Amino acid sequence: MKAIITYQERSDEAAVGGKFARQAVMAKQGLNVPPFFCLTAAFFRKVYAPLSDRVRARLASVDFTDSRSVQAAASEIQGWLANLPVPPSLEAQVNRHFDRLFKPGDLVAVRASAVGNSAEESEDSAENPFAGMSESFLYVRRDQLLDRIRGAWASGFSAKFLAYRHALGLDLVGFAVAVGVQKMIFGERSFVLFTCEPKTAARDAVLACGHGIGEGVVQEKVAVDHFFVSFQTGAIKREIAHKAEHLTFDAKAGSGLTPKPVPEELRDRSCLTDDEIRAIVALGRKVEKIFGGPQDIEGTLTADGSVHLLQSRPVSLDYRRQRVWTNANVTESFPGVTTALTFSFSRFFYREIFADCYRRLGISEPTLRQNFPSLDKMIGFLGGRVYYCLTSFYHLHSQSPLFPLFRGHWERMMGFGSSYQATAPTMLGRLRERAVKGAATAAATANFCANFATHERQVHAFHSWWEALASQFRGKSFEGEDPIVLIGEFHRVWGEVGSHWGVTLLNDTYLPLLYGAVEHLFSRWGLSQDESLLSDLLCGDESLLSTEIVLSAVDLAEKARHDPSLMLALGKRRPEDLWDELANASAESSFARALKDHLHRFGDRGLQELKMEQPNLRHTPWRLLEMVAAYARSDATVASLRAKEAAIRAAAEERLTRALRSYPARRAFLRALLATLRRLIRNRENSRYCRSELFGFSKNVFRALGAKLAAASVLRQADDVYHLTMEEIFGYFDGTGVTENLQVLADTRRREFDENLQRETATLITTLGPVRSNPLFESASEGMDGQLRGLGSSAGRVRGTARVVLDPNKPLEVGKDMILVARETDPGWLFLMLCARGLVVERGSMLSHTAITGRKFGIPTVVGVADATRRIPDGAPIEIDGATGLVTLLTDGDQPPMATPGAC
């Protein structure tokens, strides 16, 4: 390995560390990176070798429970390194590289980068960013170079660095320190950019920018503006700070930094214009593409507006512990609070149908078995509500090499607020990966196209199969069936479902792709100015079951209008009584026959029909009479509704003809696409009623089993069955259950159901570690007196005792309930941070080392809390929410129990 490597030469992380290896890659890709050369790990090991045994022996005597012991050892070792002799031949190489790369009088930055025994143990890795640990020396002259290089080496043995490695269980001397010598850029504004939202892994960009050199921004020494940029729409949200001072070159000293006031007119003005924000985010997307995953990027802008990139490293997210949840789309199927039975059955449903879909997409059985944990956890039950587990969805969809093709369209169809990086990107062996993925993509594409070519035949076969199966149980209540026989029938039906239902999900894969293509053509050909044209062109032409169900009810209403006595009864009598009379009349009327025919064919359609606890029309047939009465009082007819839809479509076709009058080929092509799109929409809507019937069948099975349990006095009432899981119900009858006291479970869950009705949850929830340890409910007291607001940067909600620390060097007694409150922190505060249950800091950003440390060690953290050290009394009981950024001063009655003080 060479002793010195320039940014123009080939290098790797094992030689120069992740920081400089990535800068070299960016420079080779044409990005604006200041020139540099790097003293490699081999250089360090050669000069460090005489000290190696001595350092190891000194560290063996350190007591890491005593900060003074760690500090003493660090100071001693750093003193040795500060006086470490460098062989003349190596010193000459350093000077030669400086003179070749830089002009006389140029100032440079000297930056350290720890190189571990593996990439995961190295600085700036996704696993261990070592944020703020290594030292940087700015505005360095040539005559200061060697001393600053020794200082960079010594920073690898600082107290904070040693404490960090010890906390992670890393070898204290299992690393080398590479040092980069880089041209100093006189930046006037500096920024940190995360190409994904660090709290949630949403692919929205988070940008922090302040005046002056980057050290002020990164080390939280100056106030910064925050900009949040939507991945999907590009919309910019701003949080503008008051920026009183900045760090800049100390011209008097000729080197180093000095604080200076920000000009008055710039203090409350945004650091960046919209165009600059978009340009920086676009650069970030390029860097993200180069390295294959979300990046944490540092850069600076010079007086001429040029952007210089100074660092890029993977965003530090613990994908193993993080889960992203949303109910943005699933509330259409399972609105509001629901029951344990609905959730457990729906979880089974998702697992079975998606397994079939993935098989049809060409994913192998071994791969499906390997990913069973994700298949089994596609949805979650948070606060009594059904949520998609996006972590599972993204992981499973990514098993198909075609996912990048339909990802964006799928996200928009699902109504997600953003796109998410839910699984860790692979950064190594990318050429080999691309070759393998290329072959897999070709095979998947061929399979996808073959499926699409035969899709309509597959859909027809699906409906033929379903009609044959559903006709066996449609309208059956299963009362009086033996439970074991009934459970066997359930599994027989679902055995078939698990090998047929995937075609409906393939349809939902094609649909957003084609819709996106049509939208693109509308925009490209100037048709999108007519905002209703596309939706109007999707009317008519295809038979939708959902429409037929409505028209069937309208037809019943028309029949009622022709019978004055029936109209009077619909207006005056209770629907329940009228239904009993119609259903039990000795001479059945034609209206009663039509009513029963509608219930037989469409009785599984209704409000919240997928909830097991929600009765459908088969169970409450008088509800149909209420609908018929409403239609009968209007002037709606089947003919008028059909004519209205046809008129909308005809008018839209005429508008399309006029708009593309000069482009007949475009018109014909677009109409062909629209015809296919209408068929896909028809398929989707019609298969949804098949789903309604499937859930209706399952609902009747559970209702019958609930009646059995109530008759046997296992449950007090039959509807207690809804508060049991599917496995618990089946298990009681088939011998696989683990408890016979089902009533206790049902009572507990009914109480939780009622409690959840009084509380609200957010649309998006990101959890870290055990899900129930995270805040799931929205705060009902937000905005009350006694609350402070900051930037939530590490999720978790904890209560504890505030310890306001203005000087970390002063002796401090801490207890296990301590929540650290400070104006600002730096990596030297690590000892105190690790002792704290939570962190509240006046300065900082979601991108700062305080936030990174909090996320790394799972410590709930809120930064940017104005005047926290003044407004929070030392010793006060407080609660912090690291997700929402809320800090609450508790009353004496809410005070947490105080722990016995002790040194940390």
mmCIF file of N, CA, C and O in Angstrom, residues 150-182:
data_model
loop_
_atom_site.group_PDB
_atom_site.id
_atom_site.type_symbol
_atom_site.label_atom_id
_atom_site.label_comp_id
_atom_site.label_asym_id
_atom_site.label_seq_id
_atom_site.Cartn_x
_atom_site.Cartn_y
_atom_site.Cartn_z
ATOM 1 N N ARG A 150 0.158 15.490 12.899
ATOM 2 C CA ARG A 150 0.293 14.772 14.178
ATOM 3 C C ARG A 150 -0.964 14.986 15.033
ATOM 4 O O ARG A 150 -1.436 14.071 15.708
ATOM 5 N N GLY A 151 -1.515 16.215 14.985
ATOM 6 C CA GLY A 151 -2.740 16.483 15.737
ATOM 7 C C GLY A 151 -3.910 15.651 15.237
ATOM 8 O O GLY A 151 -4.746 15.192 16.022
ATOM 9 N N ALA A 152 -3.968 15.452 13.921
ATOM 10 C CA ALA A 152 -5.024 14.613 13.356
ATOM 11 C C ALA A 152 -4.876 13.168 13.812
ATOM 12 O O ALA A 152 -5.852 12.498 14.164
ATOM 13 N N TRP A 153 -3.640 12.661 13.813
ATOM 14 C CA TRP A 153 -3.411 11.297 14.317
ATOM 15 C C TRP A 153 -3.841 11.200 15.783
ATOM 16 O O TRP A 153 -4.489 10.244 16.191
ATOM 17 N N ALA A 154 -3.472 12.199 16.556
ATOM 18 C CA ALA A 154 -3.775 12.173 17.988
ATOM 19 C C ALA A 154 -5.274 12.176 18.256
ATOM 20 O O ALA A 154 -5.733 11.643 19.280
ATOM 21 N N SER A 155 -6.068 12.769 17.351
ATOM 22 C CA SER A 155 -7.512 12.834 17.587
ATOM 23 C C SER A 155 -8.148 11.449 17.614
ATOM 24 O O SER A 155 -9.233 11.268 18.169
ATOM 25 N N GLY A 156 -7.466 10.470 17.022
ATOM 26 C CA GLY A 156 -7.970 9.103 17.085
ATOM 27 C C GLY A 156 -7.884 8.502 18.474
ATOM 28 O O GLY A 156 -8.433 7.411 18.718
ATOM 29 N N PHE A 157 -7.201 9.176 19.395
ATOM 30 C CA PHE A 157 -7.064 8.664 20.764
ATOM 31 C C PHE A 157 -7.596 9.672 21.779
ATOM 32 O O PHE A 157 -7.202 9.659 22.939
ATOM 33 N N SER A 158 -8.516 10.542 21.334
ATOM 34 C CA SER A 158 -9.141 11.476 22.263
ATOM 35 C C SER A 158 -10.064 10.707 23.204
ATOM 36 O O SER A 158 -10.465 9.569 22.932
ATOM 37 N N ALA A 159 -10.427 11.331 24.299
ATOM 38 C CA ALA A 159 -11.311 10.680 25.269
ATOM 39 C C ALA A 159 -12.660 10.330 24.639
ATOM 40 O O ALA A 159 -13.204 9.246 24.866
ATOM 41 N N LYS A 160 -13.195 11.261 23.833
ATOM 42 C CA LYS A 160 -14.490 11.002 23.222
ATOM 43 C C LYS A 160 -14.408 9.842 22.224
ATOM 44 O O LYS A 160 -15.327 9.017 22.136
ATOM 45 N N PHE A 161 -13.290 9.771 21.477
ATOM 46 C CA PHE A 161 -13.126 8.709 20.491
ATOM 47 C C PHE A 161 -13.003 7.358 21.199
ATOM 48 O O PHE A 161 -13.623 6.364 20.792
ATOM 49 N N LEU A 162 -12.210 7.297 22.238
ATOM 50 C CA LEU A 162 -12.042 6.050 22.980
ATOM 51 C C LEU A 162 -13.347 5.610 23.630
ATOM 52 O O LEU A 162 -13.690 4.417 23.627
ATOM 53 N N ALA A 163 -14.085 6.578 24.202
ATOM 54 C CA ALA A 163 -15.364 6.239 24.836
ATOM 55 C C ALA A 163 -16.353 5.696 23.808
ATOM 56 O O ALA A 163 -17.106 4.758 24.086
ATOM 57 N N TYR A 164 -16.354 6.271 22.627
ATOM 58 C CA TYR A 164 -17.257 5.832 21.566
ATOM 59 C C TYR A 164 -16.941 4.396 21.168
ATOM 60 O O TYR A 164 -17.840 3.548 21.065
ATOM 61 N N ARG A 165 -15.659 4.102 20.943
ATOM 62 C CA ARG A 165 -15.274 2.750 20.543
ATOM 63 C C ARG A 165 -15.590 1.756 21.655
ATOM 64 O O ARG A 165 -16.061 0.652 21.393
ATOM 65 N N HIS A 166 -15.348 2.164 22.879
ATOM 66 C CA HIS A 166 -15.642 1.266 23.991
ATOM 67 C C HIS A 166 -17.141 0.992 24.092
ATOM 68 O O HIS A 166 -17.563 -0.151 24.321
ATOM 69 N N ALA A 167 -17.965 2.034 23.918
ATOM 70 C CA ALA A 167 -19.416 1.870 24.004
ATOM 71 C C ALA A 167 -19.937 0.920 22.937
ATOM 72 O O ALA A 167 -20.930 0.218 23.151
ATOM 73 N N LEU A 168 -19.263 0.872 21.788
ATOM 74 C CA LEU A 168 -19.685 -0.009 20.693
ATOM 75 C C LEU A 168 -19.008 -1.368 20.739
ATOM 76 O O LEU A 168 -19.254 -2.223 19.878
ATOM 77 N N GLY A 169 -18.132 -1.581 21.721
ATOM 78 C CA GLY A 169 -17.451 -2.866 21.840
ATOM 79 C C GLY A 169 -16.376 -3.088 20.800
ATOM 80 O O GLY A 169 -16.051 -4.232 20.470
ATOM 81 N N LEU A 170 -15.800 -1.994 20.265
ATOM 82 C CA LEU A 170 -14.761 -2.105 19.246
ATOM 83 C C LEU A 170 -13.380 -2.161 19.894
ATOM 84 O O LEU A 170 -13.166 -1.639 20.995
ATOM 85 N N ASP A 171 -12.438 -2.778 19.197
ATOM 86 C CA ASP A 171 -11.042 -2.828 19.658
ATOM 87 C C ASP A 171 -10.523 -1.395 19.768
ATOM 88 O O ASP A 171 -10.554 -0.624 18.811
ATOM 89 N N LEU A 172 -10.029 -1.036 20.934
ATOM 90 C CA LEU A 172 -9.604 0.344 21.175
ATOM 91 C C LEU A 172 -8.425 0.769 20.311
ATOM 92 O O LEU A 172 -8.219 1.962 20.069
ATOM 93 N N VAL A 173 -7.607 -0.185 19.866
ATOM 94 C CA VAL A 173 -6.464 0.154 19.018
ATOM 95 C C VAL A 173 -6.567 -0.540 17.655
ATOM 96 O O VAL A 173 -5.585 -0.591 16.919
ATOM 97 N N GLY A 174 -7.759 -1.021 17.345
ATOM 98 C CA GLY A 174 -7.944 -1.741 16.081
ATOM 99 C C GLY A 174 -8.229 -0.829 14.916
ATOM 100 O O GLY A 174 -9.206 -1.031 14.182
ATOM 101 N N PHE A 175 -7.409 0.189 14.735
ATOM 102 C CA PHE A 175 -7.642 1.132 13.652
ATOM 103 C C PHE A 175 -6.348 1.876 13.334
ATOM 104 O O PHE A 175 -5.378 1.853 14.109
ATOM 105 N N ALA A 176 -6.366 2.523 12.177
ATOM 106 C CA ALA A 176 -5.305 3.455 11.791
ATOM 107 C C ALA A 176 -5.969 4.798 11.506
ATOM 108 O O ALA A 176 -7.198 4.881 11.380
ATOM 109 N N VAL A 177 -5.174 5.846 11.414
ATOM 110 C CA VAL A 177 -5.728 7.178 11.129
ATOM 111 C C VAL A 177 -5.132 7.693 9.825
ATOM 112 O O VAL A 177 -3.931 8.008 9.755
ATOM 113 N N ALA A 178 -5.978 7.710 8.792
ATOM 114 C CA ALA A 178 -5.572 8.343 7.537
ATOM 115 C C ALA A 178 -5.793 9.853 7.676
ATOM 116 O O ALA A 178 -6.674 10.295 8.422
ATOM 117 N N VAL A 179 -4.979 10.629 6.961
ATOM 118 C CA VAL A 179 -5.077 12.084 7.066
ATOM 119 C C VAL A 179 -5.125 12.678 5.661
ATOM 120 O O VAL A 179 -4.253 12.400 4.830
ATOM 121 N N GLY A 180 -6.166 13.501 5.428
ATOM 122 C CA GLY A 180 -6.286 14.175 4.150
ATOM 123 C C GLY A 180 -5.813 15.614 4.251
ATOM 124 O O GLY A 180 -6.076 16.302 5.240
ATOM 125 N N VAL A 181 -5.091 16.063 3.238
ATOM 126 C CA VAL A 181 -4.629 17.449 3.144
ATOM 127 C C VAL A 181 -5.307 18.038 1.908
ATOM 128 O O VAL A 181 -5.017 17.640 0.775
ATOM 129 N N GLN A 182 -6.246 18.977 2.136
ATOM 130 C CA GLN A 182 -7.152 19.415 1.070
ATOM 131 C C GLN A 182 -7.147 20.931 0.941
ATOM 132 O O GLN A 182 -7.046 21.656 1.939
#
